[in-house]
mmCIF file of C-alpha atoms and ligand atoms in Angstrom:
data_model
loop_
_atom_site.group_PDB
_atom_site.id
_atom_site.type_symbol
_atom_site.label_atom_id
_atom_site.label_comp_id
_atom_site.label_asym_id
_atom_site.label_seq_id
_atom_site.Cartn_x
_atom_site.Cartn_y
_atom_site.Cartn_z
ATOM 1 C CA MET A 281 -68.501 0.124 28.061
ATOM 2 C CA ALA A 282 -66.416 -2.664 26.513
ATOM 3 C CA LYS A 283 -62.720 -1.841 26.318
ATOM 4 C CA GLU A 284 -61.226 -1.125 22.907
ATOM 5 C CA ILE A 285 -59.287 -4.008 21.392
ATOM 6 C CA VAL A 286 -55.550 -3.723 20.808
ATOM 7 C CA LEU A 287 -53.579 -6.218 18.750
ATOM 8 C CA SER A 288 -50.013 -6.316 17.518
ATOM 9 C CA GLY A 289 -47.412 -8.840 16.477
ATOM 10 C CA ILE A 290 -43.744 -9.202 15.685
ATOM 11 C CA ARG A 291 -42.312 -11.626 13.146
ATOM 12 C CA ALA A 292 -40.309 -14.573 14.452
ATOM 13 C CA THR A 293 -37.155 -13.734 12.521
ATOM 14 C CA GLY A 294 -34.586 -13.191 15.289
ATOM 15 C CA ASN A 295 -34.020 -11.478 18.608
ATOM 16 C CA LEU A 296 -35.691 -8.166 19.324
ATOM 17 C CA HIS A 297 -33.777 -4.915 19.001
ATOM 18 C CA LEU A 298 -34.252 -1.333 20.158
ATOM 19 C CA GLY A 299 -36.360 -0.583 17.047
ATOM 20 C CA ASN A 300 -38.801 -3.313 17.974
ATOM 21 C CA TYR A 301 -38.725 -2.154 21.588
ATOM 22 C CA TYR A 302 -39.524 1.520 21.014
ATOM 23 C CA GLY A 303 -41.606 0.976 17.860
ATOM 24 C CA ALA A 304 -43.753 -1.774 19.320
ATOM 25 C CA LEU A 305 -42.966 -3.649 22.529
ATOM 26 C CA SER A 306 -42.784 -0.723 24.968
ATOM 27 C CA LYS A 307 -46.194 0.382 23.706
ATOM 28 C CA PHE A 308 -47.618 -3.110 24.295
ATOM 29 C CA VAL A 309 -46.575 -2.872 27.930
ATOM 30 C CA LYS A 310 -48.311 0.457 28.435
ATOM 31 C CA MET A 311 -51.432 -0.429 26.482
ATOM 32 C CA GLN A 312 -52.170 -3.671 28.303
ATOM 33 C CA GLU A 313 -53.207 -1.610 31.327
ATOM 34 C CA ASP A 314 -56.164 0.061 29.643
ATOM 35 C CA TYR A 315 -57.154 -2.060 26.668
ATOM 36 C CA ASP A 316 -58.366 -5.532 25.837
ATOM 37 C CA SER A 317 -54.954 -6.522 24.488
ATOM 38 C CA LEU A 318 -53.640 -9.314 22.298
ATOM 39 C CA PHE A 319 -49.962 -9.636 21.390
ATOM 40 C CA PHE A 320 -48.646 -12.409 19.211
ATOM 41 C CA ILE A 321 -45.606 -13.851 17.460
ATOM 42 C CA ALA A 322 -46.048 -13.848 13.680
ATOM 43 C CA ASP A 323 -44.397 -17.171 12.809
ATOM 44 C CA LEU A 324 -46.340 -17.621 9.552
ATOM 45 C CA HIS A 325 -45.208 -14.203 8.391
ATOM 46 C CA ALA A 326 -41.620 -15.229 9.148
ATOM 47 C CA LEU A 327 -41.960 -18.003 6.553
ATOM 48 C CA THR A 328 -42.344 -15.432 3.766
ATOM 49 C CA THR A 329 -38.653 -14.570 4.045
ATOM 50 C CA HIS A 330 -37.079 -16.984 6.566
ATOM 51 C CA PRO A 331 -38.372 -20.496 5.841
ATOM 52 C CA ASP A 332 -35.861 -22.252 8.122
ATOM 53 C CA PRO A 333 -37.240 -25.079 10.257
ATOM 54 C CA LYS A 334 -34.036 -25.144 12.305
ATOM 55 C CA THR A 335 -34.431 -21.648 13.696
ATOM 56 C CA LEU A 336 -38.149 -20.902 13.554
ATOM 57 C CA HIS A 337 -39.137 -22.566 16.798
ATOM 58 C CA THR A 338 -36.219 -21.069 18.745
ATOM 59 C CA ASN A 339 -37.082 -17.634 17.374
ATOM 60 C CA VAL A 340 -40.687 -18.000 18.506
ATOM 61 C CA LYS A 341 -39.567 -19.089 21.950
ATOM 62 C CA ASN A 342 -37.064 -16.249 22.269
ATOM 63 C CA ILE A 343 -39.574 -13.612 21.326
ATOM 64 C CA ILE A 344 -42.133 -14.882 23.826
ATOM 65 C CA ALA A 345 -39.417 -14.691 26.480
ATOM 66 C CA GLU A 346 -38.619 -11.160 25.302
ATOM 67 C CA TYR A 347 -42.269 -10.083 25.484
ATOM 68 C CA LEU A 348 -42.504 -11.360 29.034
ATOM 69 C CA ALA A 349 -39.140 -9.913 30.049
ATOM 70 C CA ALA A 350 -40.094 -6.476 28.718
ATOM 71 C CA GLY A 351 -43.225 -6.547 30.864
ATOM 72 C CA VAL A 352 -46.061 -7.934 28.759
ATOM 73 C CA ASP A 353 -48.174 -9.645 31.420
ATOM 74 C CA PRO A 354 -50.096 -12.828 30.508
ATOM 75 C CA ASP A 355 -52.704 -12.005 33.153
ATOM 76 C CA LYS A 356 -53.430 -8.663 31.496
ATOM 77 C CA ALA A 357 -52.865 -9.439 27.817
ATOM 78 C CA THR A 358 -53.414 -12.458 25.607
ATOM 79 C CA ILE A 359 -50.018 -13.635 24.331
ATOM 80 C CA PHE A 360 -50.153 -16.173 21.521
ATOM 81 C CA VAL A 361 -48.427 -17.705 18.515
ATOM 82 C CA GLN A 362 -50.036 -17.007 15.124
ATOM 83 C CA SER A 363 -49.866 -20.624 13.921
ATOM 84 C CA ASP A 364 -51.725 -21.793 17.047
ATOM 85 C CA VAL A 365 -54.812 -20.111 15.596
ATOM 86 C CA PRO A 366 -55.649 -22.012 12.393
ATOM 87 C CA GLU A 367 -58.733 -19.831 11.917
ATOM 88 C CA ILE A 368 -56.293 -17.137 10.739
ATOM 89 C CA SER A 369 -55.167 -19.315 7.825
ATOM 90 C CA GLU A 370 -58.726 -19.982 6.745
ATOM 91 C CA LEU A 371 -59.774 -16.353 6.870
ATOM 92 C CA TYR A 372 -56.583 -15.477 4.953
ATOM 93 C CA LEU A 373 -57.836 -17.657 2.096
ATOM 94 C CA LEU A 374 -61.296 -16.096 2.204
ATOM 95 C CA LEU A 375 -60.118 -12.489 2.425
ATOM 96 C CA ASN A 376 -57.706 -13.012 -0.484
ATOM 97 C CA MET A 377 -60.782 -13.317 -2.722
ATOM 98 C CA HIS A 378 -61.320 -9.602 -2.140
ATOM 99 C CA VAL A 379 -57.742 -8.441 -2.559
ATOM 100 C CA GLY A 380 -56.279 -7.289 -5.872
ATOM 101 C CA ILE A 381 -52.872 -8.504 -7.011
ATOM 102 C CA GLY A 382 -52.100 -5.002 -8.294
ATOM 103 C CA GLU A 383 -52.528 -3.375 -4.910
ATOM 104 C CA LEU A 384 -50.355 -6.065 -3.333
ATOM 105 C CA MET A 385 -47.636 -5.610 -5.931
ATOM 106 C CA ARG A 386 -47.571 -1.875 -5.345
ATOM 107 C CA THR A 387 -46.979 -2.268 -1.590
ATOM 108 C CA ALA A 388 -43.645 -0.717 -0.638
ATOM 109 C CA SER A 389 -42.609 -3.571 1.670
ATOM 110 C CA PHE A 390 -43.297 -6.137 -1.072
ATOM 111 C CA LYS A 391 -41.270 -4.267 -3.663
ATOM 112 C CA ASP A 392 -38.459 -3.809 -1.203
ATOM 113 C CA LYS A 393 -38.304 -7.413 -0.040
ATOM 114 C CA ALA A 394 -38.776 -8.803 -3.558
ATOM 115 C CA ARG A 395 -36.025 -6.540 -4.838
ATOM 116 C CA LYS A 396 -33.670 -7.746 -2.118
ATOM 117 C CA ALA A 397 -34.574 -11.411 -2.719
ATOM 118 C CA LEU A 398 -33.753 -11.107 -6.413
ATOM 119 C CA GLY A 399 -30.706 -8.906 -5.921
ATOM 120 C CA ILE A 400 -32.149 -6.040 -8.004
ATOM 121 C CA LYS A 401 -30.291 -2.745 -7.503
ATOM 122 C CA THR A 402 -32.095 0.237 -5.974
ATOM 123 C CA ASP A 403 -31.062 2.635 -8.730
ATOM 124 C CA LYS A 404 -33.633 1.245 -11.180
ATOM 125 C CA ASP A 405 -36.950 2.969 -11.476
ATOM 126 C CA GLU A 406 -40.128 1.485 -10.033
ATOM 127 C CA GLU A 407 -41.498 0.188 -13.308
ATOM 128 C CA ASP A 408 -38.302 -1.658 -14.205
ATOM 129 C CA ILE A 409 -38.205 -3.229 -10.760
ATOM 130 C CA GLU A 410 -41.808 -4.441 -11.181
ATOM 131 C CA LYS A 411 -41.012 -5.874 -14.600
ATOM 132 C CA GLU A 412 -37.965 -7.696 -13.260
ATOM 133 C CA ILE A 413 -39.990 -9.216 -10.437
ATOM 134 C CA ILE A 414 -42.657 -10.545 -12.790
ATOM 135 C CA GLY A 415 -40.248 -11.602 -15.524
ATOM 136 C CA ASN A 416 -37.791 -13.278 -13.173
ATOM 137 C CA GLU A 417 -37.144 -16.877 -14.166
ATOM 138 C CA SER A 418 -34.031 -17.569 -12.158
ATOM 139 C CA ASN A 419 -34.126 -20.075 -9.346
ATOM 140 C CA LYS A 420 -34.359 -17.211 -6.890
ATOM 141 C CA ARG A 421 -38.029 -16.883 -6.144
ATOM 142 C CA VAL A 422 -40.371 -14.293 -4.734
ATOM 143 C CA ASN A 423 -43.036 -16.476 -3.200
ATOM 144 C CA ALA A 424 -46.772 -15.798 -3.307
ATOM 145 C CA GLY A 425 -46.780 -15.673 0.494
ATOM 146 C CA LEU A 426 -44.640 -12.535 0.347
ATOM 147 C CA LEU A 427 -47.054 -10.944 -2.115
ATOM 148 C CA THR A 428 -50.045 -11.729 0.114
ATOM 149 C CA TYR A 429 -48.245 -10.682 3.304
ATOM 150 C CA PRO A 430 -50.620 -7.701 3.744
ATOM 151 C CA THR A 431 -53.673 -9.974 3.512
ATOM 152 C CA LEU A 432 -52.336 -12.173 6.292
ATOM 153 C CA MET A 433 -51.539 -9.145 8.427
ATOM 154 C CA ALA A 434 -54.999 -7.696 7.815
ATOM 155 C CA VAL A 435 -56.509 -11.011 8.891
ATOM 156 C CA ASP A 436 -54.459 -11.053 12.114
ATOM 157 C CA ILE A 437 -56.035 -7.711 12.928
ATOM 158 C CA LEU A 438 -59.556 -8.142 11.565
ATOM 159 C CA ILE A 439 -60.153 -11.616 12.979
ATOM 160 C CA GLN A 440 -59.791 -10.093 16.455
ATOM 161 C CA LYS A 441 -61.762 -6.981 15.436
ATOM 162 C CA ALA A 442 -58.937 -4.841 16.743
ATOM 163 C CA ASN A 443 -59.342 -1.052 16.932
ATOM 164 C CA LYS A 444 -55.763 -0.102 17.760
ATOM 165 C CA VAL A 445 -52.557 -1.576 16.357
ATOM 166 C CA PRO A 446 -49.343 -0.269 17.945
ATOM 167 C CA VAL A 447 -46.587 -0.612 15.312
ATOM 168 C CA GLY A 448 -43.631 1.382 14.019
ATOM 169 C CA LYS A 449 -43.790 3.807 11.133
ATOM 170 C CA ASP A 450 -42.734 1.202 8.554
ATOM 171 C CA GLN A 451 -46.013 -0.666 9.088
ATOM 172 C CA GLU A 452 -48.355 2.218 8.346
ATOM 173 C CA GLN A 453 -48.934 1.226 4.735
ATOM 174 C CA HIS A 454 -49.970 -2.257 5.861
ATOM 175 C CA LEU A 455 -52.452 -0.680 8.253
ATOM 176 C CA GLU A 456 -53.813 1.495 5.478
ATOM 177 C CA LEU A 457 -54.396 -1.643 3.392
ATOM 178 C CA THR A 458 -56.063 -3.344 6.355
ATOM 179 C CA ARG A 459 -58.516 -0.450 6.614
ATOM 180 C CA ARG A 460 -59.163 -0.614 2.901
ATOM 181 C CA PHE A 461 -59.837 -4.380 3.006
ATOM 182 C CA ALA A 462 -62.150 -3.947 6.009
ATOM 183 C CA ARG A 463 -64.147 -1.211 4.263
ATOM 184 C CA ARG A 464 -64.303 -3.224 1.067
ATOM 185 C CA PHE A 465 -65.562 -6.357 2.816
ATOM 186 C CA ASN A 466 -68.144 -4.440 4.836
ATOM 187 C CA SER A 467 -69.470 -2.595 1.812
ATOM 188 C CA PHE A 468 -69.402 -5.571 -0.602
ATOM 189 C CA TYR A 469 -71.574 -7.640 1.717
ATOM 190 C CA GLY A 470 -73.498 -4.717 3.193
ATOM 191 C CA VAL A 471 -72.396 -5.539 6.742
ATOM 192 C CA ASP A 472 -70.713 -3.746 9.580
ATOM 193 C CA LEU A 473 -68.422 -6.552 10.656
ATOM 194 C CA PHE A 474 -64.881 -5.206 10.751
ATOM 195 C CA PRO A 475 -63.800 -2.012 12.517
ATOM 196 C CA GLU A 476 -61.137 0.068 10.745
ATOM 197 C CA PRO A 477 -57.984 -0.153 12.878
ATOM 198 C CA GLU A 478 -55.499 2.646 13.477
ATOM 199 C CA ASN A 479 -51.921 2.925 14.678
ATOM 200 C CA PHE A 480 -51.393 4.053 18.241
ATOM 201 C CA ASN A 481 -48.571 6.168 19.618
ATOM 202 C CA PHE A 482 -49.805 7.738 22.833
ATOM 203 C CA GLY A 483 -50.438 11.009 21.065
ATOM 204 C CA GLY A 484 -46.980 11.244 19.431
ATOM 205 C CA ASN A 485 -45.842 10.374 15.929
ATOM 206 C CA ALA A 486 -44.940 6.849 14.890
ATOM 207 C CA VAL A 487 -41.335 6.202 15.913
ATOM 208 C CA LYS A 488 -38.496 5.270 13.609
ATOM 209 C CA VAL A 489 -35.458 4.106 15.533
ATOM 210 C CA PRO A 490 -32.308 4.692 13.452
ATOM 211 C CA GLY A 491 -29.429 2.232 13.074
ATOM 212 C CA LEU A 492 -25.836 2.722 14.259
ATOM 213 C CA ASP A 493 -24.404 2.699 10.752
ATOM 214 C CA GLY A 494 -25.508 6.188 9.865
ATOM 215 C CA SER A 495 -28.189 4.928 7.531
ATOM 216 C CA GLY A 496 -31.977 4.671 7.868
ATOM 217 C CA LYS A 497 -33.785 2.424 10.316
ATOM 218 C CA MET A 498 -32.504 -0.123 12.759
ATOM 219 C CA GLY A 499 -33.572 -3.502 11.377
ATOM 220 C CA LYS A 500 -32.672 -7.168 11.664
ATOM 221 C CA SER A 501 -31.762 -7.455 8.019
ATOM 222 C CA GLU A 502 -29.651 -4.285 8.071
ATOM 223 C CA GLY A 503 -27.076 -5.663 10.552
ATOM 224 C CA ASN A 504 -27.102 -2.393 12.511
ATOM 225 C CA CYS A 505 -28.983 -3.414 15.640
ATOM 226 C CA ILE A 506 -28.671 -3.150 19.367
ATOM 227 C CA TYR A 507 -30.456 -6.205 20.730
ATOM 228 C CA LEU A 508 -32.256 -6.332 24.060
ATOM 229 C CA ILE A 509 -30.236 -9.447 24.787
ATOM 230 C CA ASP A 510 -26.836 -7.919 23.964
ATOM 231 C CA GLU A 511 -24.221 -8.349 26.681
ATOM 232 C CA GLU A 512 -22.944 -5.185 28.293
ATOM 233 C CA LYS A 513 -19.553 -5.364 26.594
ATOM 234 C CA VAL A 514 -20.983 -6.082 23.171
ATOM 235 C CA LEU A 515 -23.460 -3.248 23.478
ATOM 236 C CA ARG A 516 -20.815 -0.723 24.544
ATOM 237 C CA LYS A 517 -18.621 -1.775 21.638
ATOM 238 C CA LYS A 518 -21.461 -1.359 19.137
ATOM 239 C CA VAL A 519 -22.272 2.135 20.374
ATOM 240 C CA MET A 520 -18.618 3.206 20.445
ATOM 241 C CA ARG A 521 -18.289 2.074 16.809
ATOM 242 C CA ALA A 522 -21.372 3.960 15.629
ATOM 243 C CA VAL A 523 -20.783 6.062 12.526
ATOM 244 C CA THR A 524 -20.306 9.838 13.105
ATOM 245 C CA ASP A 525 -18.574 12.573 11.115
ATOM 246 C CA GLU A 526 -15.557 14.846 11.530
ATOM 247 C CA GLY A 527 -17.380 17.102 13.961
ATOM 248 C CA PRO A 528 -18.745 20.643 13.577
ATOM 249 C CA LYS A 529 -16.187 23.229 12.418
ATOM 250 C CA VAL A 530 -18.307 26.381 12.678
ATOM 251 C CA PRO A 531 -20.850 27.230 15.396
ATOM 252 C CA ASN A 532 -24.484 26.261 14.811
ATOM 253 C CA SER A 533 -23.728 23.954 11.896
ATOM 254 C CA PRO A 534 -26.527 21.693 10.707
ATOM 255 C CA VAL A 535 -26.277 18.199 12.226
ATOM 256 C CA SER A 536 -25.345 15.410 9.787
ATOM 257 C CA GLN A 537 -27.576 12.339 9.496
ATOM 258 C CA PRO A 538 -25.315 9.872 11.355
ATOM 259 C CA VAL A 539 -24.948 12.250 14.307
ATOM 260 C CA GLU A 540 -28.636 13.139 14.284
ATOM 261 C CA ASN A 541 -29.258 9.391 14.529
ATOM 262 C CA LEU A 542 -27.300 9.284 17.780
ATOM 263 C CA PHE A 543 -29.339 12.201 19.090
ATOM 264 C CA THR A 544 -32.528 10.364 18.112
ATOM 265 C CA LEU A 545 -31.370 7.359 20.150
ATOM 266 C CA MET A 546 -30.628 9.716 23.027
ATOM 267 C CA GLU A 547 -34.124 11.189 22.796
ATOM 268 C CA LEU A 548 -35.414 7.698 23.493
ATOM 269 C CA THR A 549 -33.100 6.771 26.343
ATOM 270 C CA SER A 550 -31.441 9.817 27.943
ATOM 271 C CA ALA A 551 -32.695 12.576 30.249
ATOM 272 C CA PRO A 552 -33.724 15.842 28.486
ATOM 273 C CA GLU A 553 -31.040 17.917 30.249
ATOM 274 C CA VAL A 554 -28.333 15.473 29.155
ATOM 275 C CA ILE A 555 -29.480 15.703 25.539
ATOM 276 C CA GLN A 556 -29.556 19.497 25.757
ATOM 277 C CA GLN A 557 -26.018 19.533 27.095
ATOM 278 C CA TYR A 558 -24.769 17.600 24.034
ATOM 279 C CA ARG A 559 -26.879 19.643 21.611
ATOM 280 C CA ASP A 560 -25.320 22.810 23.090
ATOM 281 C CA ALA A 561 -21.855 21.287 22.825
ATOM 282 C CA TYR A 562 -22.550 20.506 19.174
ATOM 283 C CA ALA A 563 -23.711 24.066 18.552
ATOM 284 C CA ASP A 564 -20.555 25.624 20.073
ATOM 285 C CA CYS A 565 -18.260 22.986 18.501
ATOM 286 C CA SER A 566 -16.987 21.647 21.836
ATOM 287 C CA ILE A 567 -18.666 18.257 21.399
ATOM 288 C CA ARG A 568 -16.626 15.078 21.749
ATOM 289 C CA TYR A 569 -18.357 12.182 20.073
ATOM 290 C CA GLY A 570 -16.548 9.701 22.337
ATOM 291 C CA ASP A 571 -18.224 11.252 25.389
ATOM 292 C CA LEU A 572 -21.595 11.340 23.707
ATOM 293 C CA LYS A 573 -21.310 7.664 22.814
ATOM 294 C CA LYS A 574 -20.245 6.694 26.345
ATOM 295 C CA GLN A 575 -23.240 8.519 27.741
ATOM 296 C CA LEU A 576 -25.541 6.954 25.168
ATOM 297 C CA ALA A 577 -24.269 3.423 25.880
ATOM 298 C CA GLU A 578 -24.792 4.025 29.607
ATOM 299 C CA ASP A 579 -28.361 5.190 29.093
ATOM 300 C CA ILE A 580 -29.258 2.362 26.723
ATOM 301 C CA LEU A 581 -27.839 -0.188 29.167
ATOM 302 C CA LYS A 582 -30.111 1.168 31.895
ATOM 303 C CA VAL A 583 -33.041 0.124 29.721
ATOM 304 C CA THR A 584 -31.731 -3.134 28.271
ATOM 305 C CA LEU A 585 -29.716 -4.805 31.052
ATOM 306 C CA PRO A 586 -32.625 -5.516 33.413
ATOM 307 C CA ILE A 587 -34.604 -6.850 30.433
ATOM 308 C CA ARG A 588 -31.664 -9.019 29.373
ATOM 309 C CA GLU A 589 -31.462 -10.605 32.817
ATOM 310 C CA ARG A 590 -35.140 -11.457 32.786
ATOM 311 C CA ILE A 591 -34.929 -12.876 29.236
ATOM 312 C CA LEU A 592 -32.176 -15.272 30.332
ATOM 313 C CA ASP A 593 -34.293 -16.512 33.257
ATOM 314 C CA ILE A 594 -37.506 -16.904 31.285
ATOM 315 C CA GLN A 595 -35.915 -18.588 28.249
ATOM 316 C CA ASN A 596 -35.088 -21.595 30.396
ATOM 317 C CA ASP A 597 -38.486 -21.842 32.027
ATOM 318 C CA ASP A 598 -40.279 -24.181 29.628
ATOM 319 C CA VAL A 599 -43.127 -24.756 32.065
ATOM 320 C CA LEU A 600 -43.923 -21.049 32.273
ATOM 321 C CA LEU A 601 -43.637 -20.583 28.502
ATOM 322 C CA ALA A 602 -45.934 -23.526 27.764
ATOM 323 C CA ARG A 603 -48.514 -22.293 30.255
ATOM 324 C CA VAL A 604 -48.545 -18.756 28.862
ATOM 325 C CA ILE A 605 -48.778 -19.929 25.244
ATOM 326 C CA LYS A 606 -51.505 -22.476 25.878
ATOM 327 C CA GLN A 607 -53.610 -19.966 27.779
ATOM 328 C CA GLY A 608 -53.107 -17.354 25.039
ATOM 329 C CA ALA A 609 -53.873 -19.785 22.214
ATOM 330 C CA ASP A 610 -57.144 -20.838 23.842
ATOM 331 C CA ARG A 611 -58.295 -17.252 24.310
ATOM 332 C CA ALA A 612 -57.213 -16.073 20.854
ATOM 333 C CA ARG A 613 -58.772 -19.084 19.121
ATOM 334 C CA GLU A 614 -62.115 -18.687 20.787
ATOM 335 C CA ARG A 615 -62.409 -15.114 19.570
ATOM 336 C CA ALA A 616 -61.049 -15.889 16.094
ATOM 337 C CA ALA A 617 -63.459 -18.789 15.628
ATOM 338 C CA LYS A 618 -66.389 -16.498 16.330
ATOM 339 C CA THR A 619 -65.339 -13.984 13.655
ATOM 340 C CA LEU A 620 -64.570 -16.751 11.159
ATOM 341 C CA SER A 621 -68.015 -18.269 11.533
ATOM 342 C CA GLU A 622 -69.571 -14.821 11.005
ATOM 343 C CA VAL A 623 -67.537 -14.399 7.809
ATOM 344 C CA ARG A 624 -68.454 -17.848 6.488
ATOM 345 C CA GLU A 625 -72.102 -17.058 7.053
ATOM 346 C CA ILE A 626 -71.812 -13.650 5.369
ATOM 347 C CA MET A 627 -69.990 -15.124 2.350
ATOM 348 C CA GLY A 628 -72.584 -17.838 1.894
ATOM 349 C CA ILE A 629 -70.508 -20.793 3.027
ATOM 350 C CA LYS A 630 -73.058 -22.988 4.768
ATOM 351 C CA LYS A 631 -73.070 -26.575 5.909
ATOM 352 C CA PHE A 632 -75.314 -29.258 4.445
ATOM 353 C CA TYR A 633 -75.128 -31.486 7.498
HETATM 354 P P1 ADP B 58 -37.322 -5.831 11.541
HETATM 355 O O1 ADP B 58 -37.552 -4.621 10.681
HETATM 356 O O2 ADP B 58 -36.141 -5.714 12.402
HETATM 357 O O3 ADP B 58 -37.366 -7.121 10.762
HETATM 358 P P2 ADP B 58 -40.041 -6.347 12.277
HETATM 359 O O4 ADP B 58 -40.397 -6.049 10.864
HETATM 360 O O5 ADP B 58 -40.222 -7.740 12.751
HETATM 361 O O6 ADP B 58 -38.545 -5.896 12.542
HETATM 362 O O7 ADP B 58 -40.845 -5.335 13.199
HETATM 363 C C1 ADP B 58 -41.598 -5.629 14.353
HETATM 364 C C2 ADP B 58 -42.161 -4.345 14.936
HETATM 365 O O8 ADP B 58 -41.106 -3.472 15.315
HETATM 366 C C3 ADP B 58 -43.042 -3.539 13.982
HETATM 367 O O9 ADP B 58 -44.090 -2.925 14.716
HETATM 368 C C4 ADP B 58 -42.115 -2.515 13.439
HETATM 369 O O10 ADP B 58 -42.804 -1.345 13.012
HETATM 370 C C5 ADP B 58 -41.263 -2.216 14.643
HETATM 371 N N1 ADP B 58 -39.935 -1.763 14.228
HETATM 372 C C6 ADP B 58 -38.960 -2.501 13.631
HETATM 373 N N2 ADP B 58 -37.866 -1.743 13.396
HETATM 374 C C7 ADP B 58 -38.167 -0.497 13.838
HETATM 375 C C8 ADP B 58 -37.457 0.733 13.886
HETATM 376 N N3 ADP B 58 -36.209 0.819 13.469
HETATM 377 N N4 ADP B 58 -38.090 1.808 14.405
HETATM 378 C C9 ADP B 58 -39.350 1.728 14.879
HETATM 379 N N5 ADP B 58 -40.071 0.612 14.872
HETATM 380 C C10 ADP B 58 -39.498 -0.498 14.363
HETATM 381 N N1 LIG B 59 -45.889 -6.946 9.610
HETATM 382 C C1 LIG B 59 -45.497 -6.739 10.980
HETATM 383 C C2 LIG B 59 -43.991 -6.437 10.996
HETATM 384 O O1 LIG B 59 -43.269 -6.750 10.095
HETATM 385 C C3 LIG B 59 -45.785 -7.931 11.850
HETATM 386 C C4 LIG B 59 -47.233 -8.236 11.918
HETATM 387 C C5 LIG B 59 -47.867 -9.303 11.345
HETATM 388 C C6 LIG B 59 -48.225 -7.451 12.581
HETATM 389 N N2 LIG B 59 -49.192 -9.253 11.639
HETATM 390 C C7 LIG B 59 -49.462 -8.141 12.375
HETATM 391 C C8 LIG B 59 -48.209 -6.279 13.310
HETATM 392 C C9 LIG B 59 -50.644 -7.646 12.894
HETATM 393 C C10 LIG B 59 -49.408 -5.779 13.825
HETATM 394 C C11 LIG B 59 -50.624 -6.466 13.627
HETATM 395 O O2 LIG B 59 -43.550 -5.901 11.936
#
């Protein structure tokens, strides 16, 4: 039987952090063993919020190096850059003809990014935010590329006919839209062309890696990240400065969000008995956050330092990077071209010559 197809990508907006690693990259490494896998760098998606020609290429290069350093193997998986596959851009145009602007405007990630771009406060209600986005006439702009972000992401997935898409929890709504677009296309044309993709988490729930600032998720734009490429000293400092609270005063107190965040990070990096020891210490009020943080930094470094060393080696190996990217682009393009020609045929776009 043919192997199931796995595809995932990360935007070229900066170095990768622990959220990207546990939400996406570490799953890529495991999945490449058993699936027909494609992993790419979403440089076109980066343009929706970071249109900076000075940094884009370096970001793409760094992320490829980070994929390889984390263990994505070009002999097992196809590694490519989104813009190397122009078929994606053409299918993006075609699929947009079946996507409603209303459903795009209601997407949580769009509203969030548009709100940030225009500096609209979070305390307004949804309807007012939507009105401000549409009515905005300042020179700050929410570009149409940001609105159609989910179409482009759906195309990345559908053009490779992927079945499984390993991503973090924040991407689930985009996957839901991808399934909806696939169903809609199939039923509109009466075909069975696109499979409906699903997230993949090795049986567990989608992960959300928290930040060190006590707030929600770790993210590049939140300034609360531990990067895979962080130096040892920098990383220790970040962890030691993580937000906590005054400590439990009575036994078995509920754990506050900032401290729970540190436990969540421990769940990802530390041994179960170590975590239990700190949970017990919290319960009987003997916990010292300084010790917990030292332990956490130690355990994170065990994961990130070997990756960091490999990133530094690979980043300077232009010959290796070019070979990997060329090989990946050729493979990805061949498959994408096949799907695109099927779609053109189905939609009635035919050549006269
Ligand atoms: P960022 O939010 O830092 O800009 P991206 O949006 O480029 O990162 O995300 C790339 C991948 O990493 C996606 O699959 C996303 O779900 C995952 N990811 C990003 N941040 C986290 C996080 N804090 N927890 C879990 N997964 C995450
Ligand atoms: N939207 C994803 C993110 O922000 C990146 C992405 C673009 C992606 N195209 C994709 C992920 C296709 C999985 C499959 O993280």
